Amino acid sequence: MSLSESIQPAAVDKTVAEAIAHIQSANSIAELKKAKGIILGDGSALAALSAQLGKLPADQKAEAGKLVGSARAKVSEAFELREQQLGEQEEAKLLEQEAIDVTALPRLSRSGARHPLSLLQEKISDVFVGMGWEIAEGPEVESEWFNFDALNFDADHPARAMQDTFFVEPADQKLVLRTHTSPVQVRSMLEREVPIYVLCPGRVFRTDELDATHTPVFHQVEGLAVDKGLSMADLRGTLEHFARIMFGEEAKIRLRPSFFPFTEPSAELDVWHPGAKGGPRWVEWGGCGMVNPNVLIACGIDPEVYSGFAFGMGIERTLMFRNEVSDMHDMVEGDVRFSSQFGMVL
Amino acid sequence: MRVPLSWLGEYVDLPADATAESVMDDLVRVGFEEERAHRFDVSGPLVVGQVLEYVAEAQDNGKTIRWCQVQVAPTGEKAADGGESIRGIVCGASNFEVGDKVVVSLPGAVLPGDFKISARSTYGHISDGMIASGRELNFSDDHDGILRLATLGLDPNVGTDAIELLGLSDSAAEINVLPDRGYCLSIRGVGREYSHATGSEYRDPAGNAQPVHGEGFSLEIKDSLPIRGRKTSQSFVLRTVNGIDATRPTPTWMRARLKLAGMRSISLAVDITNYVMLELGQPVHAYDLDKIKGGFVIRRAAKGEALKTLDGQERKLHEEDLLITDESGPIGMAGVMGGASTEVSASTTNVLIEAAHFDGISIARSARRHKLFSEASKRYERGVDPRIGQLAAARVIQLLEVHAGGVAGTLGASYEDFDQATEIFLPMEFASSLVGVNYSGEEIEKVLREIGSEFSNVENGWSVKVPSWRPDLLHKSDLVEEIARITGYERIPARLPVAPPGKGLTRKQQFRTAVLNSLAASGCVEVLSYPFVSSSANDLFGNSAEAVSLANPIQEEASQLRLTLIPGLIETAKRNLSRGLTDLAIYEHGSIFIATKKLIPEFPETNSRPTKKQLADLESGIPSQPGYVGGLFIGSRPGSGTKSVVSGIGDAFEAARIVASAVGVELALVQSKPKGFHPGRSGDLMVNGVKVGIVGELSPAISKVKDLPRTVGVFELNLDELIAQAPKGVVAKPIGTLPAATQDLSLVVKQDIPAGDVLASVREGAGELLEEISLTDDYRGANIPEGTKSLTFALRFRAMDRTLTQAEASQARDNGVELAKQRFNAEIRS
């Protein structure tokens, strides 16, 4: 067999055809990989052809080289095509195998929640911080001086007995569990420079037994503004703005005359609750008034120069009518299902 | 205060269609709280009947009933229900005779409690109506038998409408009177306020009777111990009425009004004093003059003295109690309750009337001391008009003369020491500037006149003399409230004030929100519990601090304030478990309370700002109340795949770490054996060498006692301290972007060596090139020496300025190993 005979086009074509047939017969990537050695490897027919090229006379080399090169290209192309086909088939199969019931995914962590009472305090604080007010806090076990005396509660005034106060032992220390967050107002007036615009949220205590509407431990938020020229109109404007953010644009407020030792004039505050269950209605919300001059004096602020307004409301009560909580027990018992309803939003 | 409408209507015009509800609505506008309406709740044909005859019939059940024939309309006329004039009625009572006039409820009548009367078959008869008792009519508490009209002094015609006769169509509005409006504990005061609310014309009932003169009775006010230096009494009026018939019945109209006002009818003389008190707000006491020995001395109680009060109680007196005494000793606790020895009785013929003013503070203290809150003490405490005594006494005399047949005596005494009326300067523009409404001078003067003040125009304003019944009006802003409320709060406009630029939330407030949100985001549920705990709960965790105790706890067994959040979390967990919620991750934020040195504070006066020293002294007596955050973990939590994992110290520490990371600090955990915890599964949480909390599993013994599962993970952190340890700010380091070299390292150490310490030594030894190190495995078992463990760490090295070679990384690692070897004898696991 002469050398030139062995690189005849027909023979090359045959080699190519055989190689492609081999490639096509592979039914998996693994089989194809195995076939790759046989078809394109050192011992393959194509390799033998390439080896023969070197031995050809110089004048035949160019044509024969072209022939072998194109053969190799055809085989490679067929190989790649098959590789891609098989790859796609196998990926499709894999995707099918990997399918799961996504409705049965397991939980990987617990679901947490904030307590709505603390969320509500933060929400209210946010409203006032947005208006430039600051948030003030104070101790829960408080001196009677801050809780009563400085707030114009005379030692013998019946209003002092009305507060259902928890007293700390021994009595001569004159310490109480604060009955309202108003002592924080006193502290704010003593610690800050006028003008003062502060909001005082916090926990307060009264000796009520727990029932559907009472709890001995509850939360209040109070606001205090002391500045030149403040009037009850400023009080009303502030409360109306606050009410609209809490209860919607249609909310409005109503003031009714009342009595508190630390404000004069004093008012009860009702809010028109547009989203109330059973239709819009007036709801008792809190108390407010102009800071009593005696309170300003006790805090070293001249009532002839400055005036102030203050307001306060219960957080529990607000949550009750805002979010339709019907029983106080739910708010104080710590049943995780209660907080979980709220998650992180009110 | 309950206000019968018929009574109110005598002193202020009420609209024809006024109801208790409409009156309450009107009064709310001027500052009263609405309570409820009171009615007799009687309707329908209720007439005067006369018993014509009866037959007593013994029954099988042992009772004897009377089968009565009762005339309920004049002969020949139809009865009020349209039926016959004579009715057969079965009656169970036996306190009446033939000829007695009684109240008959005919079919169609409705008695209190929605008791509908109809002709019904009973005891073998058709009972065509009912003969009513006082209680069945809501007219009195009397239920010993039926109501015989003769006992009320009445002899009306048969068929008369008994509802009108007894005053049962009246109703009362009950309002809550706030503590500054003592004068409204009277028809007189409420009438004035109703006039303020509606503009109706007001007639002051103080003018009902002209003062009666009396003298010659010895009266001395000898107060050795004026309370807070205050005047004991501004006025003391004593008058006598002779020859009364104390057995006469109280007029029905007066009984009906007293009943609606919430007072029991006692006897004619006492009813009259109560009636006048309700009308004018002046407590009045009636003594049996013949039981009084000598004159009156008003003084404080002596040590050891006692008094038997009208309610039959023997009361030990306190040296601050103000007494009415005669030669026999104490005969009454002034302003609170009279004594039994001089009480008026059926045989009383001569009475001594006392209408006195007393200082409210003195009376309030006595009432509180003896827990004796009488109608009188309630009024004195809130302030009685010192100038109404003469008129009140005169009104009592007038009523005793008319209804008890008495005659005013000439014996009496009058003491007067009135305070000067308070005078307030009200600047012209002050009300407008404080309320934000432009009030005209006319409007202001109209209000000043209506509240009963006298005023004169002075430069730039008014000089206002407040009325004697308004001790609450002390300052010009008190007058502004009068102007604002009487002209209506609805006139106040809304204006939003602009606060100066604020600084936003404080660092502590921001941290707290971040902590609480992070815990919720990590799957924990926030709870809030009461801070009241038992001393044993506080002791469970061996806190050496002293707890704060309450003098009047709601529950005796929870009389301390918490020193730790853990008992509250345990109770909350128990409650959840009892409701079938077995997998819990809960947390709480709140104060704990640590008693400080017990000081008896000296309170600053409130007429000026306290000094720095005074404020510091006040503060030093207030217990320390740091903010804590704690968590508790029970049951299973989701693990990998569908498997779940039992919660324990790992969960608790993870939560503590989340808290620390929200604050920007890193927690170190040091194995320890805190009281109340599992001795091998607990530790102290440290930041910068400062202990900030504890973490672990509850002592299984405690879990058992508390009915909790054996494994309960718990952490508690002093959040205030943690925040104090937080970096003031973050100084950002450049982020290396050159390739990292990672290595694993397994070190064998003795089992009792804390992994955290080994890690720290590797980190320290490896130096700057070590970017990150974490513990990935803690192996104990085969292939390593007995009593040792193999700790595997993942290390990541990086340099800022060059690509590290493996050799450099290995060198750094070896340096770390070397330090661990020096400190803990650590060996690389072969």
PDB file of C-alpha atoms in Angstrom, chain B residues 102-237:
ATOM      1  CA  VAL B 102    -102.905  51.166 100.005  1.00  0.00           C
ATOM      2  CA  VAL B 103    -101.191  51.371  96.626  1.00  0.00           C
ATOM      3  CA  VAL B 104    -102.673  49.009  94.055  1.00  0.00           C
ATOM      4  CA  SER B 105    -100.923  48.185  90.820  1.00  0.00           C
ATOM      5  CA  LEU B 106    -103.639  47.275  88.379  1.00  0.00           C
ATOM      6  CA  PRO B 107    -103.184  44.977  85.371  1.00  0.00           C
ATOM      7  CA  GLY B 108    -101.027  46.778  82.828  1.00  0.00           C
ATOM      8  CA  ALA B 109     -98.795  48.383  85.461  1.00  0.00           C
ATOM      9  CA  VAL B 110     -95.040  47.709  85.331  1.00  0.00           C
ATOM     10  CA  LEU B 111     -93.029  47.738  88.560  1.00  0.00           C
ATOM     11  CA  PRO B 112     -89.219  48.011  88.883  1.00  0.00           C
ATOM     12  CA  GLY B 113     -87.309  45.078  87.418  1.00  0.00           C
ATOM     13  CA  ASP B 114     -89.732  45.022  84.453  1.00  0.00           C
ATOM     14  CA  PHE B 115     -92.305  43.309  86.679  1.00  0.00           C
ATOM     15  CA  LYS B 116     -95.511  43.350  84.582  1.00  0.00           C
ATOM     16  CA  ILE B 117     -98.742  43.191  86.516  1.00  0.00           C
ATOM     17  CA  SER B 118    -101.673  41.255  85.096  1.00  0.00           C
ATOM     18  CA  ALA B 119    -104.724  39.476  86.403  1.00  0.00           C
ATOM     19  CA  ARG B 120    -103.537  36.013  87.273  1.00  0.00           C
ATOM     20  CA  SER B 121    -104.774  32.865  88.849  1.00  0.00           C
ATOM     21  CA  THR B 122    -103.224  32.181  92.233  1.00  0.00           C
ATOM     22  CA  TYR B 123    -104.226  30.328  95.421  1.00  0.00           C
ATOM     23  CA  GLY B 124    -107.577  29.462  93.894  1.00  0.00           C
ATOM     24  CA  HIS B 125    -108.554  33.037  93.004  1.00  0.00           C
ATOM     25  CA  ILE B 126    -108.076  35.415  90.116  1.00  0.00           C
ATOM     26  CA  SER B 127    -105.923  38.160  91.633  1.00  0.00           C
ATOM     27  CA  ASP B 128    -106.859  41.264  89.670  1.00  0.00           C
ATOM     28  CA  GLY B 129    -103.838  43.422  90.532  1.00  0.00           C
ATOM     29  CA  MET B 130    -101.352  43.674  93.379  1.00  0.00           C
ATOM     30  CA  ILE B 131    -101.084  45.578  96.641  1.00  0.00           C
ATOM     31  CA  ALA B 132     -97.524  46.925  96.636  1.00  0.00           C
ATOM     32  CA  SER B 133     -94.854  47.223  99.300  1.00  0.00           C
ATOM     33  CA  GLY B 134     -92.520  50.201  99.562  1.00  0.00           C
ATOM     34  CA  ARG B 135     -89.691  48.200  98.069  1.00  0.00           C
ATOM     35  CA  GLU B 136     -91.761  46.848  95.193  1.00  0.00           C
ATOM     36  CA  LEU B 137     -92.342  50.479  94.221  1.00  0.00           C
ATOM     37  CA  ASN B 138     -88.635  51.342  94.625  1.00  0.00           C
ATOM     38  CA  PHE B 139     -89.917  53.981  97.038  1.00  0.00           C
ATOM     39  CA  SER B 140     -88.306  52.673 100.227  1.00  0.00           C
ATOM     40  CA  ASP B 141     -86.415  49.642 101.462  1.00  0.00           C
ATOM     41  CA  ASP B 142     -89.440  48.553 103.444  1.00  0.00           C
ATOM     42  CA  HIS B 143     -90.591  45.042 102.595  1.00  0.00           C
ATOM     43  CA  ASP B 144     -92.041  43.922 105.935  1.00  0.00           C
ATOM     44  CA  GLY B 145     -95.490  44.245 104.484  1.00  0.00           C
ATOM     45  CA  ILE B 146     -97.444  46.357 102.074  1.00  0.00           C
ATOM     46  CA  LEU B 147     -97.194  50.138 102.057  1.00  0.00           C
ATOM     47  CA  ARG B 148     -99.976  51.671 104.179  1.00  0.00           C
ATOM     48  CA  LEU B 149    -100.409  55.267 103.058  1.00  0.00           C
ATOM     49  CA  ALA B 150    -101.419  56.312 106.573  1.00  0.00           C
ATOM     50  CA  THR B 151     -97.800  55.675 107.654  1.00  0.00           C
ATOM     51  CA  LEU B 152     -96.751  58.411 105.260  1.00  0.00           C
ATOM     52  CA  GLY B 153     -99.339  60.731 106.750  1.00  0.00           C
ATOM     53  CA  LEU B 154    -101.477  60.420 103.611  1.00  0.00           C
ATOM     54  CA  ASP B 155    -105.203  59.953 103.241  1.00  0.00           C
ATOM     55  CA  PRO B 156    -105.915  60.488  99.553  1.00  0.00           C
ATOM     56  CA  ASN B 157    -109.106  59.692  97.707  1.00  0.00           C
ATOM     57  CA  VAL B 158    -109.603  56.217  96.336  1.00  0.00           C
ATOM     58  CA  GLY B 159    -108.500  56.046  92.714  1.00  0.00           C
ATOM     59  CA  THR B 160    -105.864  58.803  93.040  1.00  0.00           C
ATOM     60  CA  ASP B 161    -102.848  58.282  90.749  1.00  0.00           C
ATOM     61  CA  ALA B 162    -100.221  56.873  93.138  1.00  0.00           C
ATOM     62  CA  ILE B 163     -97.296  57.656  90.806  1.00  0.00           C
ATOM     63  CA  GLU B 164     -97.920  61.360  91.130  1.00  0.00           C
ATOM     64  CA  LEU B 165     -98.889  60.995  94.799  1.00  0.00           C
ATOM     65  CA  LEU B 166     -95.565  59.389  95.717  1.00  0.00           C
ATOM     66  CA  GLY B 167     -93.444  61.386  93.309  1.00  0.00           C
ATOM     67  CA  LEU B 168     -92.450  58.282  91.342  1.00  0.00           C
ATOM     68  CA  SER B 169     -92.421  60.028  87.965  1.00  0.00           C
ATOM     69  CA  ASP B 170     -89.303  61.989  88.863  1.00  0.00           C
ATOM     70  CA  SER B 171     -85.854  60.956  87.674  1.00  0.00           C
ATOM     71  CA  ALA B 172     -82.310  61.922  88.563  1.00  0.00           C
ATOM     72  CA  ALA B 173     -79.157  62.658  86.586  1.00  0.00           C
ATOM     73  CA  GLU B 174     -76.022  61.302  88.221  1.00  0.00           C
ATOM     74  CA  ILE B 175     -72.844  63.185  87.468  1.00  0.00           C
ATOM     75  CA  ASN B 176     -69.329  62.806  88.770  1.00  0.00           C
ATOM     76  CA  VAL B 177     -68.144  66.014  90.414  1.00  0.00           C
ATOM     77  CA  LEU B 178     -64.428  66.595  90.004  1.00  0.00           C
ATOM     78  CA  PRO B 179     -62.441  67.409  93.159  1.00  0.00           C
ATOM     79  CA  ASP B 180     -62.108  71.131  92.427  1.00  0.00           C
ATOM     80  CA  ARG B 181     -65.872  71.686  92.269  1.00  0.00           C
ATOM     81  CA  GLY B 182     -66.999  70.871  95.804  1.00  0.00           C
ATOM     82  CA  TYR B 183     -69.854  73.340  95.547  1.00  0.00           C
ATOM     83  CA  CYS B 184     -71.450  71.094  92.936  1.00  0.00           C
ATOM     84  CA  LEU B 185     -72.196  68.460  95.564  1.00  0.00           C
ATOM     85  CA  SER B 186     -75.453  70.393  95.916  1.00  0.00           C
ATOM     86  CA  ILE B 187     -78.526  71.269  93.901  1.00  0.00           C
ATOM     87  CA  ARG B 188     -77.466  74.856  94.409  1.00  0.00           C
ATOM     88  CA  GLY B 189     -74.141  74.317  92.639  1.00  0.00           C
ATOM     89  CA  VAL B 190     -75.412  72.033  89.887  1.00  0.00           C
ATOM     90  CA  GLY B 191     -78.234  74.479  89.192  1.00  0.00           C
ATOM     91  CA  ARG B 192     -75.707  77.257  88.651  1.00  0.00           C
ATOM     92  CA  GLU B 193     -73.644  75.032  86.373  1.00  0.00           C
ATOM     93  CA  TYR B 194     -76.718  73.981  84.422  1.00  0.00           C
ATOM     94  CA  SER B 195     -77.392  77.655  83.896  1.00  0.00           C
ATOM     95  CA  HIS B 196     -73.794  78.107  82.668  1.00  0.00           C
ATOM     96  CA  ALA B 197     -74.248  75.214  80.248  1.00  0.00           C
ATOM     97  CA  THR B 198     -77.610  76.234  78.819  1.00  0.00           C
ATOM     98  CA  GLY B 199     -78.148  79.907  79.572  1.00  0.00           C
ATOM     99  CA  SER B 200     -81.296  79.087  81.586  1.00  0.00           C
ATOM    100  CA  GLU B 201     -82.154  81.494  84.360  1.00  0.00           C
ATOM    101  CA  TYR B 202     -80.768  80.558  87.785  1.00  0.00           C
ATOM    102  CA  ARG B 203     -82.387  81.224  91.173  1.00  0.00           C
ATOM    103  CA  ASP B 204     -80.072  80.707  94.147  1.00  0.00           C
ATOM    104  CA  PRO B 205     -81.779  78.462  96.756  1.00  0.00           C
ATOM    105  CA  ALA B 206     -79.674  80.158  99.424  1.00  0.00           C
ATOM    106  CA  GLY B 207     -82.498  82.696  99.506  1.00  0.00           C
ATOM    107  CA  ASN B 208     -85.146  80.135 100.486  1.00  0.00           C
ATOM    108  CA  ALA B 209     -85.163  81.096 104.143  1.00  0.00           C
ATOM    109  CA  GLN B 210     -84.258  84.213 106.080  1.00  0.00           C
ATOM    110  CA  PRO B 211     -81.581  83.924 108.788  1.00  0.00           C
ATOM    111  CA  VAL B 212     -82.969  83.127 112.242  1.00  0.00           C
ATOM    112  CA  HIS B 213     -81.407  84.752 115.248  1.00  0.00           C
ATOM    113  CA  GLY B 214     -80.238  82.722 118.218  1.00  0.00           C
ATOM    114  CA  GLU B 215     -77.909  83.267 121.164  1.00  0.00           C
ATOM    115  CA  GLY B 216     -76.991  82.155 124.639  1.00  0.00           C
ATOM    116  CA  PHE B 217     -75.604  78.717 123.864  1.00  0.00           C
ATOM    117  CA  SER B 218     -71.987  78.453 124.956  1.00  0.00           C
ATOM    118  CA  LEU B 219     -69.642  77.758 122.041  1.00  0.00           C
ATOM    119  CA  GLU B 220     -65.862  77.793 122.149  1.00  0.00           C
ATOM    120  CA  ILE B 221     -63.404  76.891 119.399  1.00  0.00           C
ATOM    121  CA  LYS B 222     -60.194  75.863 121.101  1.00  0.00           C
ATOM    122  CA  ASP B 223     -57.883  74.368 118.510  1.00  0.00           C
ATOM    123  CA  SER B 224     -54.576  73.445 120.107  1.00  0.00           C
ATOM    124  CA  LEU B 225     -53.281  71.836 116.915  1.00  0.00           C
ATOM    125  CA  PRO B 226     -54.379  73.625 113.756  1.00  0.00           C
ATOM    126  CA  ILE B 227     -53.527  71.354 110.828  1.00  0.00           C
ATOM    127  CA  ARG B 228     -50.762  72.962 108.754  1.00  0.00           C
ATOM    128  CA  GLY B 229     -51.528  76.206 110.557  1.00  0.00           C
ATOM    129  CA  ARG B 230     -54.918  76.515 108.896  1.00  0.00           C
ATOM    130  CA  LYS B 231     -58.014  78.068 110.349  1.00  0.00           C
ATOM    131  CA  THR B 232     -60.171  75.372 111.977  1.00  0.00           C
ATOM    132  CA  SER B 233     -63.508  76.913 111.152  1.00  0.00           C
ATOM    133  CA  GLN B 234     -64.683  80.078 109.447  1.00  0.00           C
ATOM    134  CA  SER B 235     -68.223  79.811 110.692  1.00  0.00           C
ATOM    135  CA  PHE B 236     -70.192  77.825 113.262  1.00  0.00           C
ATOM    136  CA  VAL B 237     -73.950  78.252 113.565  1.00  0.00           C
TER     137      VAL B 237
END
